[in-house]
Amino acid sequence: MYSQVSILPHHIYRATEHGADFRELCNRLKLTPEMLSDGEAHLPYKPGEDEDFWTHAVALTGDPCLGLHMGQKSDRYNVFGMLGMLAGSCRTIGEAMDAVSRYNDTLTGVFNYKLDVSGTNGIFEMTPIALWEESNLESARQAVDMSIAGWITAIHEMGTRKIYPLQTELKYKKRFEDEYRKIV
């Protein structure tokens, strides 16, 4: 399992916007700022909390809803790199979701996207791998929260009309319900 280094600068810079110290976060992740510029490099996925981005970012910001808050901000940095550019060039939001679903494995092996379309409705699933949830549920949850908020924010900005999800479901226990309501 791996994650492409190109997604880390986005996450790290967003966390610093929410109060994390850049150097301290890099130190905890055992990264140098120079390593963040190698967009082609891959980092192995190691289950647990030692070098987990979300564990350290939440601790450094003190924000238990960090994933939601990071995802709600308009994304001038592109979390998906080249895959995001591909999605951004698609004609429709459905095509963009399909592109990310199809080619996400070029970016990471720890998160999966799936799009099922039936008529004018679709179901878009965002799923961290089971090992991630088993070894660090809070980290996986933060990543899902950022994805949900980020997709909704992007859809609102890209579309010519506001599109809202009919329903969102999380398999995690409810918490901070008011923060989730702020997404839409």
PDB file of C-alpha atoms in Angstrom:
ATOM      1  CA  MET A   1       0.000   0.000   0.000  1.00  0.00           C
ATOM      2  CA  TYR A   2       1.172   3.506  -0.767  1.00  0.00           C
ATOM      3  CA  SER A   3       0.245   7.143  -1.175  1.00  0.00           C
ATOM      4  CA  GLN A   4       1.736   9.451  -3.749  1.00  0.00           C
ATOM      5  CA  VAL A   5       3.728  12.287  -2.179  1.00  0.00           C
ATOM      6  CA  SER A   6       1.866  14.811  -4.351  1.00  0.00           C
ATOM      7  CA  ILE A   7      -1.175  14.690  -2.040  1.00  0.00           C
ATOM      8  CA  LEU A   8       0.798  15.520   1.118  1.00  0.00           C
ATOM      9  CA  PRO A   9       1.595  19.202   0.445  1.00  0.00           C
ATOM     10  CA  HIS A  10      -2.116  19.908   0.025  1.00  0.00           C
ATOM     11  CA  HIS A  11      -2.952  18.205   3.304  1.00  0.00           C
ATOM     12  CA  ILE A  12      -0.049  19.753   5.195  1.00  0.00           C
ATOM     13  CA  TYR A  13      -0.713  23.295   3.940  1.00  0.00           C
ATOM     14  CA  ARG A  14      -4.392  22.961   4.752  1.00  0.00           C
ATOM     15  CA  ALA A  15      -3.581  21.776   8.267  1.00  0.00           C
ATOM     16  CA  THR A  16      -1.279  24.776   8.744  1.00  0.00           C
ATOM     17  CA  GLU A  17      -4.157  27.048   7.701  1.00  0.00           C
ATOM     18  CA  HIS A  18      -6.044  25.536  10.637  1.00  0.00           C
ATOM     19  CA  GLY A  19      -3.239  26.134  13.133  1.00  0.00           C
ATOM     20  CA  ALA A  20      -0.750  23.259  12.773  1.00  0.00           C
ATOM     21  CA  ASP A  21       2.919  24.214  12.788  1.00  0.00           C
ATOM     22  CA  PHE A  22       4.406  23.305   9.386  1.00  0.00           C
ATOM     23  CA  ARG A  23       7.827  22.182  10.602  1.00  0.00           C
ATOM     24  CA  GLU A  24       6.434  20.251  13.555  1.00  0.00           C
ATOM     25  CA  LEU A  25       3.931  18.447  11.343  1.00  0.00           C
ATOM     26  CA  CYS A  26       6.680  17.542   8.856  1.00  0.00           C
ATOM     27  CA  ASN A  27       8.899  16.352  11.722  1.00  0.00           C
ATOM     28  CA  ARG A  28       6.153  14.136  13.113  1.00  0.00           C
ATOM     29  CA  LEU A  29       5.552  12.682   9.659  1.00  0.00           C
ATOM     30  CA  LYS A  30       9.319  12.132   9.262  1.00  0.00           C
ATOM     31  CA  LEU A  31       9.357  14.286   6.127  1.00  0.00           C
ATOM     32  CA  THR A  32      11.576  17.126   5.073  1.00  0.00           C
ATOM     33  CA  PRO A  33      10.034  20.069   3.223  1.00  0.00           C
ATOM     34  CA  GLU A  34      12.202  19.080   0.243  1.00  0.00           C
ATOM     35  CA  MET A  35      10.567  15.648   0.101  1.00  0.00           C
ATOM     36  CA  LEU A  36       7.207  17.341  -0.500  1.00  0.00           C
ATOM     37  CA  SER A  37       8.375  18.646  -3.875  1.00  0.00           C
ATOM     38  CA  ASP A  38       8.843  15.151  -5.356  1.00  0.00           C
ATOM     39  CA  GLY A  39       5.352  14.645  -6.753  1.00  0.00           C
ATOM     40  CA  GLU A  40       6.266  11.325  -8.373  1.00  0.00           C
ATOM     41  CA  ALA A  41       7.484   9.693  -5.153  1.00  0.00           C
ATOM     42  CA  HIS A  42       5.371   7.206  -3.230  1.00  0.00           C
ATOM     43  CA  LEU A  43       5.336   6.688   0.505  1.00  0.00           C
ATOM     44  CA  PRO A  44       4.551   3.262   1.873  1.00  0.00           C
ATOM     45  CA  TYR A  45       1.407   2.997   3.951  1.00  0.00           C
ATOM     46  CA  LYS A  46       2.157   1.966   7.505  1.00  0.00           C
ATOM     47  CA  PRO A  47      -0.860   1.209   9.683  1.00  0.00           C
ATOM     48  CA  GLY A  48      -0.998   2.877  13.069  1.00  0.00           C
ATOM     49  CA  GLU A  49      -0.476   6.354  14.421  1.00  0.00           C
ATOM     50  CA  ASP A  50       3.292   6.974  14.392  1.00  0.00           C
ATOM     51  CA  GLU A  51       3.522   8.672  10.988  1.00  0.00           C
ATOM     52  CA  ASP A  52      -0.179   9.166  10.326  1.00  0.00           C
ATOM     53  CA  PHE A  53      -1.044  12.584   8.899  1.00  0.00           C
ATOM     54  CA  TRP A  54      -4.494  12.842  10.508  1.00  0.00           C
ATOM     55  CA  THR A  55      -3.325  11.795  13.985  1.00  0.00           C
ATOM     56  CA  HIS A  56      -0.723  14.541  14.067  1.00  0.00           C
ATOM     57  CA  ALA A  57      -2.720  17.202  12.219  1.00  0.00           C
ATOM     58  CA  VAL A  58      -5.711  16.862  14.573  1.00  0.00           C
ATOM     59  CA  ALA A  59      -3.402  16.953  17.600  1.00  0.00           C
ATOM     60  CA  LEU A  60      -1.548  20.040  16.361  1.00  0.00           C
ATOM     61  CA  THR A  61      -4.706  21.959  15.399  1.00  0.00           C
ATOM     62  CA  GLY A  62      -6.876  20.810  18.292  1.00  0.00           C
ATOM     63  CA  ASP A  63      -9.737  20.501  15.791  1.00  0.00           C
ATOM     64  CA  PRO A  64     -11.662  17.212  16.078  1.00  0.00           C
ATOM     65  CA  CYS A  65     -13.518  18.129  12.840  1.00  0.00           C
ATOM     66  CA  LEU A  66     -10.361  18.969  10.889  1.00  0.00           C
ATOM     67  CA  GLY A  67     -11.241  16.749   7.919  1.00  0.00           C
ATOM     68  CA  LEU A  68     -14.615  18.447   7.503  1.00  0.00           C
ATOM     69  CA  HIS A  69     -13.109  21.901   7.842  1.00  0.00           C
ATOM     70  CA  MET A  70     -10.280  21.218   5.407  1.00  0.00           C
ATOM     71  CA  GLY A  71     -12.718  19.824   2.841  1.00  0.00           C
ATOM     72  CA  GLN A  72     -15.084  22.794   3.083  1.00  0.00           C
ATOM     73  CA  LYS A  73     -12.505  25.275   1.909  1.00  0.00           C
ATOM     74  CA  SER A  74     -12.368  26.118  -1.772  1.00  0.00           C
ATOM     75  CA  ASP A  75      -9.522  24.102  -3.225  1.00  0.00           C
ATOM     76  CA  ARG A  76      -7.033  26.201  -5.133  1.00  0.00           C
ATOM     77  CA  TYR A  77      -4.400  23.553  -4.416  1.00  0.00           C
ATOM     78  CA  ASN A  78      -5.370  20.350  -6.114  1.00  0.00           C
ATOM     79  CA  VAL A  79      -5.474  17.401  -3.738  1.00  0.00           C
ATOM     80  CA  PHE A  80      -5.705  14.931  -6.627  1.00  0.00           C
ATOM     81  CA  GLY A  81      -2.783  16.309  -8.683  1.00  0.00           C
ATOM     82  CA  MET A  82      -2.905  15.105 -12.292  1.00  0.00           C
ATOM     83  CA  LEU A  83      -5.992  13.051 -11.494  1.00  0.00           C
ATOM     84  CA  GLY A  84      -7.681  16.232 -10.291  1.00  0.00           C
ATOM     85  CA  MET A  85      -6.743  17.975 -13.512  1.00  0.00           C
ATOM     86  CA  LEU A  86      -8.313  15.110 -15.444  1.00  0.00           C
ATOM     87  CA  ALA A  87     -11.477  15.308 -13.333  1.00  0.00           C
ATOM     88  CA  GLY A  88     -11.567  19.094 -13.725  1.00  0.00           C
ATOM     89  CA  SER A  89     -11.490  18.779 -17.487  1.00  0.00           C
ATOM     90  CA  CYS A  90     -14.493  16.447 -17.614  1.00  0.00           C
ATOM     91  CA  ARG A  91     -17.754  17.667 -19.150  1.00  0.00           C
ATOM     92  CA  THR A  92     -19.969  16.633 -16.244  1.00  0.00           C
ATOM     93  CA  ILE A  93     -19.641  16.033 -12.538  1.00  0.00           C
ATOM     94  CA  GLY A  94     -20.557  12.392 -13.145  1.00  0.00           C
ATOM     95  CA  GLU A  95     -17.663  12.035 -15.584  1.00  0.00           C
ATOM     96  CA  ALA A  96     -15.335  13.665 -13.051  1.00  0.00           C
ATOM     97  CA  MET A  97     -16.439  11.255 -10.318  1.00  0.00           C
ATOM     98  CA  ASP A  98     -16.043   8.355 -12.719  1.00  0.00           C
ATOM     99  CA  ALA A  99     -12.501   9.464 -13.646  1.00  0.00           C
ATOM    100  CA  VAL A 100     -11.470   9.663  -9.982  1.00  0.00           C
ATOM    101  CA  SER A 101     -13.089   6.289  -9.304  1.00  0.00           C
ATOM    102  CA  ARG A 102     -11.295   4.638 -12.224  1.00  0.00           C
ATOM    103  CA  TYR A 103      -7.851   6.085 -11.773  1.00  0.00           C
ATOM    104  CA  ASN A 104      -7.571   6.659  -8.017  1.00  0.00           C
ATOM    105  CA  ASP A 105      -5.142   3.749  -7.745  1.00  0.00           C
ATOM    106  CA  THR A 106      -2.560   5.914  -9.533  1.00  0.00           C
ATOM    107  CA  LEU A 107      -2.677   8.205  -6.484  1.00  0.00           C
ATOM    108  CA  THR A 108      -3.136   5.877  -3.515  1.00  0.00           C
ATOM    109  CA  GLY A 109      -3.879   2.318  -2.576  1.00  0.00           C
ATOM    110  CA  VAL A 110      -5.448   3.125   0.797  1.00  0.00           C
ATOM    111  CA  PHE A 111      -8.650   4.808  -0.374  1.00  0.00           C
ATOM    112  CA  ASN A 112     -11.233   3.670  -2.902  1.00  0.00           C
ATOM    113  CA  TYR A 113     -13.902   5.565  -4.793  1.00  0.00           C
ATOM    114  CA  LYS A 114     -16.806   3.939  -6.589  1.00  0.00           C
ATOM    115  CA  LEU A 115     -19.567   5.480  -8.696  1.00  0.00           C
ATOM    116  CA  ASP A 116     -22.805   3.649  -9.527  1.00  0.00           C
ATOM    117  CA  VAL A 117     -25.242   5.511 -11.778  1.00  0.00           C
ATOM    118  CA  SER A 118     -28.854   4.582 -12.370  1.00  0.00           C
ATOM    119  CA  GLY A 119     -30.866   6.986 -14.507  1.00  0.00           C
ATOM    120  CA  THR A 120     -30.397  10.499 -13.165  1.00  0.00           C
ATOM    121  CA  ASN A 121     -29.218   9.326  -9.729  1.00  0.00           C
ATOM    122  CA  GLY A 122     -25.863   8.090  -8.629  1.00  0.00           C
ATOM    123  CA  ILE A 123     -24.222   6.645  -5.567  1.00  0.00           C
ATOM    124  CA  PHE A 124     -20.682   7.759  -4.904  1.00  0.00           C
ATOM    125  CA  GLU A 125     -18.825   5.715  -2.303  1.00  0.00           C
ATOM    126  CA  MET A 126     -15.630   6.782  -0.562  1.00  0.00           C
ATOM    127  CA  THR A 127     -14.045   3.937   1.352  1.00  0.00           C
ATOM    128  CA  PRO A 128     -10.750   3.692   3.200  1.00  0.00           C
ATOM    129  CA  ILE A 129      -9.219   0.209   3.172  1.00  0.00           C
ATOM    130  CA  ALA A 130     -10.204  -2.033   6.095  1.00  0.00           C
ATOM    131  CA  LEU A 131      -6.636  -2.150   7.452  1.00  0.00           C
ATOM    132  CA  TRP A 132      -6.686   1.645   7.850  1.00  0.00           C
ATOM    133  CA  GLU A 133      -9.962   1.574   9.756  1.00  0.00           C
ATOM    134  CA  GLU A 134      -8.780  -1.314  11.925  1.00  0.00           C
ATOM    135  CA  SER A 135      -5.467   0.307  12.810  1.00  0.00           C
ATOM    136  CA  ASN A 136      -6.567   3.951  13.115  1.00  0.00           C
ATOM    137  CA  LEU A 137     -10.302   4.520  12.785  1.00  0.00           C
ATOM    138  CA  GLU A 138     -10.082   8.235  13.587  1.00  0.00           C
ATOM    139  CA  SER A 139      -7.578   8.802  10.793  1.00  0.00           C
ATOM    140  CA  ALA A 140      -9.777   6.984   8.266  1.00  0.00           C
ATOM    141  CA  ARG A 141     -12.794   8.941   9.444  1.00  0.00           C
ATOM    142  CA  GLN A 142     -11.014  12.281   9.029  1.00  0.00           C
ATOM    143  CA  ALA A 143     -10.064  11.309   5.467  1.00  0.00           C
ATOM    144  CA  VAL A 144     -13.669  10.367   4.654  1.00  0.00           C
ATOM    145  CA  ASP A 145     -14.895  13.627   6.186  1.00  0.00           C
ATOM    146  CA  MET A 146     -12.474  15.634   4.051  1.00  0.00           C
ATOM    147  CA  SER A 147     -13.544  13.729   0.939  1.00  0.00           C
ATOM    148  CA  ILE A 148     -17.252  14.278   1.583  1.00  0.00           C
ATOM    149  CA  ALA A 149     -16.838  17.969   2.322  1.00  0.00           C
ATOM    150  CA  GLY A 150     -14.342  18.423  -0.520  1.00  0.00           C
ATOM    151  CA  TRP A 151     -16.547  16.783  -3.132  1.00  0.00           C
ATOM    152  CA  ILE A 152     -19.611  18.767  -2.104  1.00  0.00           C
ATOM    153  CA  THR A 153     -17.615  22.011  -2.117  1.00  0.00           C
ATOM    154  CA  ALA A 154     -16.101  21.218  -5.525  1.00  0.00           C
ATOM    155  CA  ILE A 155     -19.467  20.250  -7.007  1.00  0.00           C
ATOM    156  CA  HIS A 156     -20.973  23.531  -5.844  1.00  0.00           C
ATOM    157  CA  GLU A 157     -18.121  25.487  -7.414  1.00  0.00           C
ATOM    158  CA  MET A 158     -17.865  23.555 -10.690  1.00  0.00           C
ATOM    159  CA  GLY A 159     -21.505  23.211 -11.552  1.00  0.00           C
ATOM    160  CA  THR A 160     -23.692  25.753 -13.259  1.00  0.00           C
ATOM    161  CA  ARG A 161     -26.330  24.978 -10.655  1.00  0.00           C
ATOM    162  CA  LYS A 162     -26.136  23.841  -7.056  1.00  0.00           C
ATOM    163  CA  ILE A 163     -26.284  20.087  -6.760  1.00  0.00           C
ATOM    164  CA  TYR A 164     -26.903  18.657  -3.326  1.00  0.00           C
ATOM    165  CA  PRO A 165     -26.653  15.058  -2.235  1.00  0.00           C
ATOM    166  CA  LEU A 166     -30.018  13.483  -1.549  1.00  0.00           C
ATOM    167  CA  GLN A 167     -28.436  11.557   1.250  1.00  0.00           C
ATOM    168  CA  THR A 168     -25.077  10.985   2.867  1.00  0.00           C
ATOM    169  CA  GLU A 169     -24.292   7.986   5.004  1.00  0.00           C
ATOM    170  CA  LEU A 170     -21.359   7.335   7.267  1.00  0.00           C
ATOM    171  CA  LYS A 171     -20.660   4.036   8.885  1.00  0.00           C
ATOM    172  CA  TYR A 172     -19.143   5.822  11.854  1.00  0.00           C
ATOM    173  CA  LYS A 173     -20.957   6.843  15.045  1.00  0.00           C
ATOM    174  CA  LYS A 174     -22.706  10.213  14.890  1.00  0.00           C
ATOM    175  CA  ARG A 175     -20.893  13.168  16.365  1.00  0.00           C
ATOM    176  CA  PHE A 176     -20.623  16.909  15.724  1.00  0.00           C
ATOM    177  CA  GLU A 177     -23.863  16.831  13.698  1.00  0.00           C
ATOM    178  CA  ASP A 178     -23.976  20.631  13.385  1.00  0.00           C
ATOM    179  CA  GLU A 179     -20.568  20.578  11.694  1.00  0.00           C
ATOM    180  CA  TYR A 180     -21.779  18.049   9.124  1.00  0.00           C
ATOM    181  CA  ARG A 181     -24.864  20.164   8.401  1.00  0.00           C
ATOM    182  CA  LYS A 182     -22.638  23.115   7.513  1.00  0.00           C
ATOM    183  CA  ILE A 183     -21.317  21.238   4.481  1.00  0.00           C
ATOM    184  CA  VAL A 184     -24.466  21.671   2.413  1.00  0.00           C
TER     185      VAL A 184
END
